[in-house]
Every structure is written in structure tokens, then in C-alpha cells.
């Protein structure tokens, strides 16, 4: 299975914008209702991506419309699905945190991390979750077939300096 990288990046950009608006309300006005709604929406978004596919998720539908007419850039599904699983976990955590009344630094910090991850994917085309999937797959923790699909064509490789630094750590 594969996904069109253009649609994936467009969906990441759409969710980044929605998340940034909710973050701004929480940070500047200390109004958390938008963040509560957006985190629940992100949970549903990632759940639909993982169960039915990107083409059926709300952001995926809009992203597909935005990328009509562009030549698809097919990438392996495994790294994206791994990244979306991490996104689902973060969205669930944020939904619980924000809807249980926790305010202040914790939800804003997690939200900022999510925004940075979405920015890296949508603007720079660097999927941190895909990069982590590649590391996990190469270690054999996802099975033999996963290593073959992880980061095919180098789509999720960071700059050579970052690769060298990670190799020193692992």
C-alpha cells in the first residue's frame, strides 16, 4: 500500500493551521475550548486515517481536493501509518489532558511539539514519525518486511549530519 506524499503533506498543513489557531487561543487568551475541540478532532482524524485511510479522513478529503491535478508522489504506507499511530497517541493524550481540565504549560508544550512535527512534514517534507519508523524497522522491531518499506527512496531521511549524529547515539 502507498500514499500520495502531496496529499499527506497537504493534510499535515491543514491540521497544522487548525492546531495553530487553537494553540493561539490557549496561549494568548487562556481559552482552552478551541484546543479541546481540536484535539478531539485530531483524534478522530488520525483514527480514520489508520482504519479507513487518508482518503476518508476529513483533512484527507480536503487535501485530496487541493492536490487534484498534481502528479502523485507515491511513498510506502508503513512509515506514514507508524507516524499517524504516534499522532493518534498524542491526540488521545491531549484530548484527555485538555478535557480533564489541565491547563497551562503541559498542554501548550505538547501542542507546540505537535505543531513543530506538522510543520516539518508539511513545509520541509521531513516526517519525524517516518524517520523513527525507519530506525525501528532497521532494528527489526517491526518485522522483516517493515525494513524494506521504511523510507523507500530516502523520502524520510534527514540531512547527512543528522544521520551521522543518530548513528553515534544508536
JSON list of C-alpha atoms in Angstrom, two decimals:
[
{"chain": "A", "resi": 1, "resn": "UNK", "atom": "CA", "xyz": [0.00, 0.00, 0.00]},
{"chain": "A", "resi": 2, "resn": "UNK", "atom": "CA", "xyz": [1.18, 3.53, -0.76]},
{"chain": "A", "resi": 3, "resn": "UNK", "atom": "CA", "xyz": [0.11, 7.11, -0.13]},
{"chain": "A", "resi": 4, "resn": "UNK", "atom": "CA", "xyz": [0.50, 10.22, -2.25]},
{"chain": "A", "resi": 5, "resn": "UNK", "atom": "CA", "xyz": [3.09, 12.36, -0.46]},
{"chain": "A", "resi": 6, "resn": "UNK", "atom": "CA", "xyz": [1.48, 15.51, -1.83]},
{"chain": "A", "resi": 7, "resn": "UNK", "atom": "CA", "xyz": [-1.81, 14.66, -0.13]},
{"chain": "A", "resi": 8, "resn": "UNK", "atom": "CA", "xyz": [-0.06, 13.66, 3.08]},
{"chain": "A", "resi": 9, "resn": "UNK", "atom": "CA", "xyz": [1.83, 16.95, 3.23]},
{"chain": "A", "resi": 10, "resn": "UNK", "atom": "CA", "xyz": [-1.29, 18.97, 2.37]},
{"chain": "A", "resi": 11, "resn": "UNK", "atom": "CA", "xyz": [-3.22, 17.20, 5.16]},
{"chain": "A", "resi": 12, "resn": "UNK", "atom": "CA", "xyz": [-0.38, 17.93, 7.57]},
{"chain": "A", "resi": 13, "resn": "UNK", "atom": "CA", "xyz": [-0.50, 21.59, 6.57]},
{"chain": "A", "resi": 14, "resn": "UNK", "atom": "CA", "xyz": [-4.25, 21.76, 7.09]},
{"chain": "A", "resi": 15, "resn": "UNK", "atom": "CA", "xyz": [-4.06, 20.19, 10.53]},
{"chain": "A", "resi": 16, "resn": "UNK", "atom": "CA", "xyz": [-1.14, 22.46, 11.39]},
{"chain": "A", "resi": 17, "resn": "UNK", "atom": "CA", "xyz": [-3.21, 25.57, 10.63]},
{"chain": "A", "resi": 18, "resn": "UNK", "atom": "CA", "xyz": [-6.17, 24.32, 12.67]},
{"chain": "A", "resi": 19, "resn": "UNK", "atom": "CA", "xyz": [-3.85, 23.38, 15.52]},
{"chain": "A", "resi": 20, "resn": "UNK", "atom": "CA", "xyz": [-2.06, 26.73, 15.40]},
{"chain": "A", "resi": 21, "resn": "UNK", "atom": "CA", "xyz": [-5.33, 28.62, 15.75]},
{"chain": "A", "resi": 22, "resn": "UNK", "atom": "CA", "xyz": [-6.34, 26.51, 18.77]},
{"chain": "A", "resi": 23, "resn": "UNK", "atom": "CA", "xyz": [-2.86, 26.93, 20.26]},
{"chain": "A", "resi": 24, "resn": "UNK", "atom": "CA", "xyz": [-3.08, 30.72, 19.84]},
{"chain": "A", "resi": 25, "resn": "UNK", "atom": "CA", "xyz": [-6.36, 30.83, 21.78]},
{"chain": "A", "resi": 26, "resn": "UNK", "atom": "CA", "xyz": [-4.87, 28.70, 24.57]},
{"chain": "A", "resi": 27, "resn": "UNK", "atom": "CA", "xyz": [-1.59, 30.60, 24.73]},
{"chain": "A", "resi": 28, "resn": "UNK", "atom": "CA", "xyz": [-2.67, 34.20, 24.31]},
{"chain": "A", "resi": 29, "resn": "UNK", "atom": "CA", "xyz": [-6.22, 34.21, 25.71]},
{"chain": "A", "resi": 30, "resn": "UNK", "atom": "CA", "xyz": [-6.02, 31.18, 28.03]},
{"chain": "A", "resi": 31, "resn": "UNK", "atom": "CA", "xyz": [-9.17, 29.93, 26.26]},
{"chain": "A", "resi": 32, "resn": "UNK", "atom": "CA", "xyz": [-8.93, 26.17, 26.01]},
{"chain": "A", "resi": 33, "resn": "UNK", "atom": "CA", "xyz": [-12.29, 25.30, 24.41]},
{"chain": "A", "resi": 34, "resn": "UNK", "atom": "CA", "xyz": [-10.84, 25.51, 20.86]},
{"chain": "A", "resi": 35, "resn": "UNK", "atom": "CA", "xyz": [-7.91, 23.32, 21.91]},
{"chain": "A", "resi": 36, "resn": "UNK", "atom": "CA", "xyz": [-10.30, 20.81, 23.48]},
{"chain": "A", "resi": 37, "resn": "UNK", "atom": "CA", "xyz": [-12.32, 20.62, 20.27]},
{"chain": "A", "resi": 38, "resn": "UNK", "atom": "CA", "xyz": [-9.27, 20.45, 18.00]},
{"chain": "A", "resi": 39, "resn": "UNK", "atom": "CA", "xyz": [-7.58, 17.68, 20.00]},
{"chain": "A", "resi": 40, "resn": "UNK", "atom": "CA", "xyz": [-10.77, 15.60, 19.81]},
{"chain": "A", "resi": 41, "resn": "UNK", "atom": "CA", "xyz": [-10.95, 16.32, 16.07]},
{"chain": "A", "resi": 42, "resn": "UNK", "atom": "CA", "xyz": [-7.29, 15.24, 15.65]},
{"chain": "A", "resi": 43, "resn": "UNK", "atom": "CA", "xyz": [-8.02, 12.01, 17.50]},
{"chain": "A", "resi": 44, "resn": "UNK", "atom": "CA", "xyz": [-10.86, 11.24, 15.09]},
{"chain": "A", "resi": 45, "resn": "UNK", "atom": "CA", "xyz": [-8.73, 12.37, 12.12]},
{"chain": "A", "resi": 46, "resn": "UNK", "atom": "CA", "xyz": [-5.85, 10.02, 12.94]},
{"chain": "A", "resi": 47, "resn": "UNK", "atom": "CA", "xyz": [-8.21, 7.18, 13.84]},
{"chain": "A", "resi": 48, "resn": "UNK", "atom": "CA", "xyz": [-9.91, 7.45, 10.44]},
{"chain": "A", "resi": 49, "resn": "UNK", "atom": "CA", "xyz": [-6.52, 7.65, 8.68]},
{"chain": "A", "resi": 50, "resn": "UNK", "atom": "CA", "xyz": [-5.39, 4.46, 10.38]},
{"chain": "A", "resi": 51, "resn": "UNK", "atom": "CA", "xyz": [-8.61, 2.48, 9.96]},
{"chain": "A", "resi": 52, "resn": "UNK", "atom": "CA", "xyz": [-10.10, 3.67, 6.66]},
{"chain": "A", "resi": 53, "resn": "UNK", "atom": "CA", "xyz": [-7.23, 5.55, 5.04]},
{"chain": "A", "resi": 54, "resn": "UNK", "atom": "CA", "xyz": [-6.20, 9.13, 4.35]},
{"chain": "A", "resi": 55, "resn": "UNK", "atom": "CA", "xyz": [-8.71, 9.48, 1.53]},
{"chain": "A", "resi": 56, "resn": "UNK", "atom": "CA", "xyz": [-11.62, 9.16, 4.00]},
{"chain": "A", "resi": 57, "resn": "UNK", "atom": "CA", "xyz": [-10.37, 11.42, 6.79]},
{"chain": "A", "resi": 58, "resn": "UNK", "atom": "CA", "xyz": [-11.70, 14.99, 6.93]},
{"chain": "A", "resi": 59, "resn": "UNK", "atom": "CA", "xyz": [-8.30, 16.61, 6.32]},
{"chain": "A", "resi": 60, "resn": "UNK", "atom": "CA", "xyz": [-7.51, 13.93, 3.75]},
{"chain": "A", "resi": 61, "resn": "UNK", "atom": "CA", "xyz": [-10.63, 14.79, 1.76]},
{"chain": "A", "resi": 62, "resn": "UNK", "atom": "CA", "xyz": [-9.70, 18.48, 1.65]},
{"chain": "A", "resi": 63, "resn": "UNK", "atom": "CA", "xyz": [-6.05, 17.64, 0.92]},
{"chain": "A", "resi": 64, "resn": "UNK", "atom": "CA", "xyz": [-7.12, 15.43, -1.98]},
{"chain": "A", "resi": 65, "resn": "UNK", "atom": "CA", "xyz": [-9.17, 18.28, -3.46]},
{"chain": "A", "resi": 66, "resn": "UNK", "atom": "CA", "xyz": [-6.26, 20.69, -3.03]},
{"chain": "A", "resi": 67, "resn": "UNK", "atom": "CA", "xyz": [-3.82, 18.38, -4.81]},
{"chain": "A", "resi": 68, "resn": "UNK", "atom": "CA", "xyz": [-6.04, 17.45, -7.77]},
{"chain": "A", "resi": 69, "resn": "UNK", "atom": "CA", "xyz": [-4.09, 17.72, -10.97]},
{"chain": "A", "resi": 70, "resn": "UNK", "atom": "CA", "xyz": [-0.71, 17.19, -9.34]},
{"chain": "A", "resi": 71, "resn": "UNK", "atom": "CA", "xyz": [1.32, 14.16, -10.30]},
{"chain": "A", "resi": 72, "resn": "UNK", "atom": "CA", "xyz": [1.19, 11.73, -7.35]},
{"chain": "A", "resi": 73, "resn": "UNK", "atom": "CA", "xyz": [4.41, 11.11, -5.44]},
{"chain": "A", "resi": 74, "resn": "UNK", "atom": "CA", "xyz": [3.84, 7.60, -4.07]},
{"chain": "A", "resi": 75, "resn": "UNK", "atom": "CA", "xyz": [5.51, 6.67, -0.79]},
{"chain": "A", "resi": 76, "resn": "UNK", "atom": "CA", "xyz": [5.27, 3.49, 1.31]},
{"chain": "A", "resi": 77, "resn": "UNK", "atom": "CA", "xyz": [2.37, 3.32, 3.74]},
{"chain": "A", "resi": 78, "resn": "UNK", "atom": "CA", "xyz": [4.21, 1.72, 6.67]},
{"chain": "A", "resi": 79, "resn": "UNK", "atom": "CA", "xyz": [6.22, 4.77, 7.77]},
{"chain": "A", "resi": 80, "resn": "UNK", "atom": "CA", "xyz": [3.19, 7.07, 7.40]},
{"chain": "A", "resi": 81, "resn": "UNK", "atom": "CA", "xyz": [0.97, 4.67, 9.34]},
{"chain": "A", "resi": 82, "resn": "UNK", "atom": "CA", "xyz": [3.60, 4.47, 12.09]},
{"chain": "A", "resi": 83, "resn": "UNK", "atom": "CA", "xyz": [3.72, 8.28, 12.24]},
{"chain": "A", "resi": 84, "resn": "UNK", "atom": "CA", "xyz": [-0.07, 8.51, 12.32]},
{"chain": "A", "resi": 85, "resn": "UNK", "atom": "CA", "xyz": [-0.13, 6.00, 15.18]},
{"chain": "A", "resi": 86, "resn": "UNK", "atom": "CA", "xyz": [2.15, 8.33, 17.12]},
{"chain": "A", "resi": 87, "resn": "UNK", "atom": "CA", "xyz": [-0.15, 11.21, 16.16]},
{"chain": "A", "resi": 88, "resn": "UNK", "atom": "CA", "xyz": [-3.15, 9.25, 17.39]},
{"chain": "A", "resi": 89, "resn": "UNK", "atom": "CA", "xyz": [-1.44, 8.62, 20.73]},
{"chain": "A", "resi": 90, "resn": "UNK", "atom": "CA", "xyz": [-0.55, 12.31, 21.11]},
{"chain": "A", "resi": 91, "resn": "UNK", "atom": "CA", "xyz": [-4.07, 13.37, 20.12]},
{"chain": "A", "resi": 92, "resn": "UNK", "atom": "CA", "xyz": [-5.58, 10.96, 22.64]},
{"chain": "A", "resi": 93, "resn": "UNK", "atom": "CA", "xyz": [-3.27, 12.25, 25.37]},
{"chain": "A", "resi": 94, "resn": "UNK", "atom": "CA", "xyz": [-4.11, 15.85, 24.52]},
{"chain": "A", "resi": 95, "resn": "UNK", "atom": "CA", "xyz": [-7.84, 15.10, 24.38]},
{"chain": "A", "resi": 96, "resn": "UNK", "atom": "CA", "xyz": [-7.68, 13.58, 27.86]},
{"chain": "A", "resi": 97, "resn": "UNK", "atom": "CA", "xyz": [-5.44, 16.35, 29.22]},
{"chain": "A", "resi": 98, "resn": "UNK", "atom": "CA", "xyz": [-7.42, 19.29, 27.86]},
{"chain": "A", "resi": 99, "resn": "UNK", "atom": "CA", "xyz": [-10.86, 17.82, 28.56]},
{"chain": "A", "resi": 100, "resn": "UNK", "atom": "CA", "xyz": [-9.96, 16.86, 32.12]},
{"chain": "A", "resi": 101, "resn": "UNK", "atom": "CA", "xyz": [-9.27, 20.48, 32.99]},
{"chain": "A", "resi": 102, "resn": "UNK", "atom": "CA", "xyz": [-5.46, 20.51, 32.89]},
{"chain": "A", "resi": 103, "resn": "UNK", "atom": "CA", "xyz": [-4.31, 23.94, 31.77]},
{"chain": "A", "resi": 104, "resn": "UNK", "atom": "CA", "xyz": [-1.08, 25.83, 31.38]},
{"chain": "A", "resi": 105, "resn": "UNK", "atom": "CA", "xyz": [2.36, 24.61, 30.38]},
{"chain": "A", "resi": 106, "resn": "UNK", "atom": "CA", "xyz": [1.69, 20.90, 29.82]},
{"chain": "A", "resi": 107, "resn": "UNK", "atom": "CA", "xyz": [-1.00, 21.10, 27.12]},
{"chain": "A", "resi": 108, "resn": "UNK", "atom": "CA", "xyz": [0.65, 24.10, 25.45]},
{"chain": "A", "resi": 109, "resn": "UNK", "atom": "CA", "xyz": [4.02, 22.32, 25.32]},
{"chain": "A", "resi": 110, "resn": "UNK", "atom": "CA", "xyz": [2.57, 19.13, 23.84]},
{"chain": "A", "resi": 111, "resn": "UNK", "atom": "CA", "xyz": [0.59, 21.24, 21.37]},
{"chain": "A", "resi": 112, "resn": "UNK", "atom": "CA", "xyz": [3.72, 23.13, 20.36]},
{"chain": "A", "resi": 113, "resn": "UNK", "atom": "CA", "xyz": [5.57, 19.85, 19.78]},
{"chain": "A", "resi": 114, "resn": "UNK", "atom": "CA", "xyz": [2.72, 18.64, 17.57]},
{"chain": "A", "resi": 115, "resn": "UNK", "atom": "CA", "xyz": [2.78, 21.91, 15.62]},
{"chain": "A", "resi": 116, "resn": "UNK", "atom": "CA", "xyz": [6.52, 21.58, 15.02]},
{"chain": "A", "resi": 117, "resn": "UNK", "atom": "CA", "xyz": [6.08, 17.99, 13.81]},
{"chain": "A", "resi": 118, "resn": "UNK", "atom": "CA", "xyz": [3.28, 19.03, 11.45]},
{"chain": "A", "resi": 119, "resn": "UNK", "atom": "CA", "xyz": [5.36, 21.97, 10.20]},
{"chain": "A", "resi": 120, "resn": "UNK", "atom": "CA", "xyz": [8.34, 19.71, 9.49]},
{"chain": "A", "resi": 121, "resn": "UNK", "atom": "CA", "xyz": [6.09, 17.36, 7.48]},
{"chain": "A", "resi": 122, "resn": "UNK", "atom": "CA", "xyz": [4.11, 19.96, 5.56]},
{"chain": "A", "resi": 123, "resn": "UNK", "atom": "CA", "xyz": [6.79, 22.56, 4.87]},
{"chain": "A", "resi": 124, "resn": "UNK", "atom": "CA", "xyz": [10.06, 20.65, 4.80]},
{"chain": "A", "resi": 125, "resn": "UNK", "atom": "CA", "xyz": [8.73, 17.22, 3.84]},
{"chain": "A", "resi": 126, "resn": "UNK", "atom": "CA", "xyz": [10.51, 15.63, 6.81]},
{"chain": "A", "resi": 127, "resn": "UNK", "atom": "CA", "xyz": [8.29, 13.17, 8.67]},
{"chain": "A", "resi": 128, "resn": "UNK", "atom": "CA", "xyz": [9.79, 12.59, 12.13]},
{"chain": "A", "resi": 129, "resn": "UNK", "atom": "CA", "xyz": [7.46, 9.62, 12.71]},
{"chain": "A", "resi": 130, "resn": "UNK", "atom": "CA", "xyz": [8.58, 8.09, 9.39]},
{"chain": "A", "resi": 131, "resn": "UNK", "atom": "CA", "xyz": [12.20, 8.63, 10.35]},
{"chain": "A", "resi": 132, "resn": "UNK", "atom": "CA", "xyz": [11.57, 6.89, 13.69]},
{"chain": "A", "resi": 133, "resn": "UNK", "atom": "CA", "xyz": [9.76, 4.08, 11.83]},
{"chain": "A", "resi": 134, "resn": "UNK", "atom": "CA", "xyz": [12.89, 3.61, 9.73]},
{"chain": "A", "resi": 135, "resn": "UNK", "atom": "CA", "xyz": [15.07, 3.30, 12.82]},
{"chain": "A", "resi": 136, "resn": "UNK", "atom": "CA", "xyz": [12.65, 0.88, 14.49]},
{"chain": "A", "resi": 137, "resn": "UNK", "atom": "CA", "xyz": [12.30, -1.18, 11.30]},
{"chain": "A", "resi": 138, "resn": "UNK", "atom": "CA", "xyz": [16.05, -1.39, 10.71]},
{"chain": "A", "resi": 139, "resn": "UNK", "atom": "CA", "xyz": [16.44, -2.73, 14.24]},
{"chain": "A", "resi": 140, "resn": "UNK", "atom": "CA", "xyz": [13.98, -5.49, 13.32]},
{"chain": "A", "resi": 141, "resn": "UNK", "atom": "CA", "xyz": [11.33, -4.47, 15.84]},
{"chain": "A", "resi": 142, "resn": "UNK", "atom": "CA", "xyz": [8.58, -4.28, 13.21]},
{"chain": "A", "resi": 143, "resn": "UNK", "atom": "CA", "xyz": [9.32, -7.50, 11.32]},
{"chain": "A", "resi": 144, "resn": "UNK", "atom": "CA", "xyz": [11.38, -8.25, 8.23]},
{"chain": "A", "resi": 145, "resn": "UNK", "atom": "CA", "xyz": [9.02, -6.73, 5.67]},
{"chain": "A", "resi": 146, "resn": "UNK", "atom": "CA", "xyz": [8.89, -3.41, 7.52]},
{"chain": "A", "resi": 147, "resn": "UNK", "atom": "CA", "xyz": [12.58, -2.67, 6.98]},
{"chain": "A", "resi": 148, "resn": "UNK", "atom": "CA", "xyz": [12.09, -2.98, 3.22]},
{"chain": "A", "resi": 149, "resn": "UNK", "atom": "CA", "xyz": [9.22, -0.48, 3.23]},
{"chain": "A", "resi": 150, "resn": "UNK", "atom": "CA", "xyz": [10.68, 2.00, 5.69]},
{"chain": "A", "resi": 151, "resn": "UNK", "atom": "CA", "xyz": [11.79, 5.17, 3.98]},
{"chain": "A", "resi": 152, "resn": "UNK", "atom": "CA", "xyz": [11.89, 3.72, 0.47]},
{"chain": "A", "resi": 153, "resn": "UNK", "atom": "CA", "xyz": [13.69, 6.04, -1.86]},
{"chain": "A", "resi": 154, "resn": "UNK", "atom": "CA", "xyz": [15.05, 8.08, 1.04]},
{"chain": "A", "resi": 155, "resn": "UNK", "atom": "CA", "xyz": [11.81, 10.04, 1.42]},
{"chain": "A", "resi": 156, "resn": "UNK", "atom": "CA", "xyz": [12.18, 10.36, 5.16]},
{"chain": "A", "resi": 157, "resn": "UNK", "atom": "CA", "xyz": [15.92, 10.67, 5.56]},
{"chain": "A", "resi": 158, "resn": "UNK", "atom": "CA", "xyz": [17.19, 13.77, 7.33]},
{"chain": "A", "resi": 159, "resn": "UNK", "atom": "CA", "xyz": [20.34, 15.59, 6.32]},
{"chain": "A", "resi": 160, "resn": "UNK", "atom": "CA", "xyz": [23.55, 13.54, 6.40]},
{"chain": "A", "resi": 161, "resn": "UNK", "atom": "CA", "xyz": [24.76, 15.32, 9.54]},
{"chain": "A", "resi": 162, "resn": "UNK", "atom": "CA", "xyz": [21.63, 14.26, 11.40]},
{"chain": "A", "resi": 163, "resn": "UNK", "atom": "CA", "xyz": [22.04, 10.68, 10.19]},
{"chain": "A", "resi": 164, "resn": "UNK", "atom": "CA", "xyz": [25.62, 10.64, 11.44]},
{"chain": "A", "resi": 165, "resn": "UNK", "atom": "CA", "xyz": [24.55, 12.01, 14.83]},
{"chain": "A", "resi": 166, "resn": "UNK", "atom": "CA", "xyz": [21.82, 9.40, 15.19]},
{"chain": "A", "resi": 167, "resn": "UNK", "atom": "CA", "xyz": [24.20, 6.60, 14.27]},
{"chain": "A", "resi": 168, "resn": "UNK", "atom": "CA", "xyz": [26.52, 7.72, 17.04]},
{"chain": "A", "resi": 169, "resn": "UNK", "atom": "CA", "xyz": [23.62, 7.53, 19.52]},
{"chain": "A", "resi": 170, "resn": "UNK", "atom": "CA", "xyz": [22.27, 4.15, 18.39]}
]
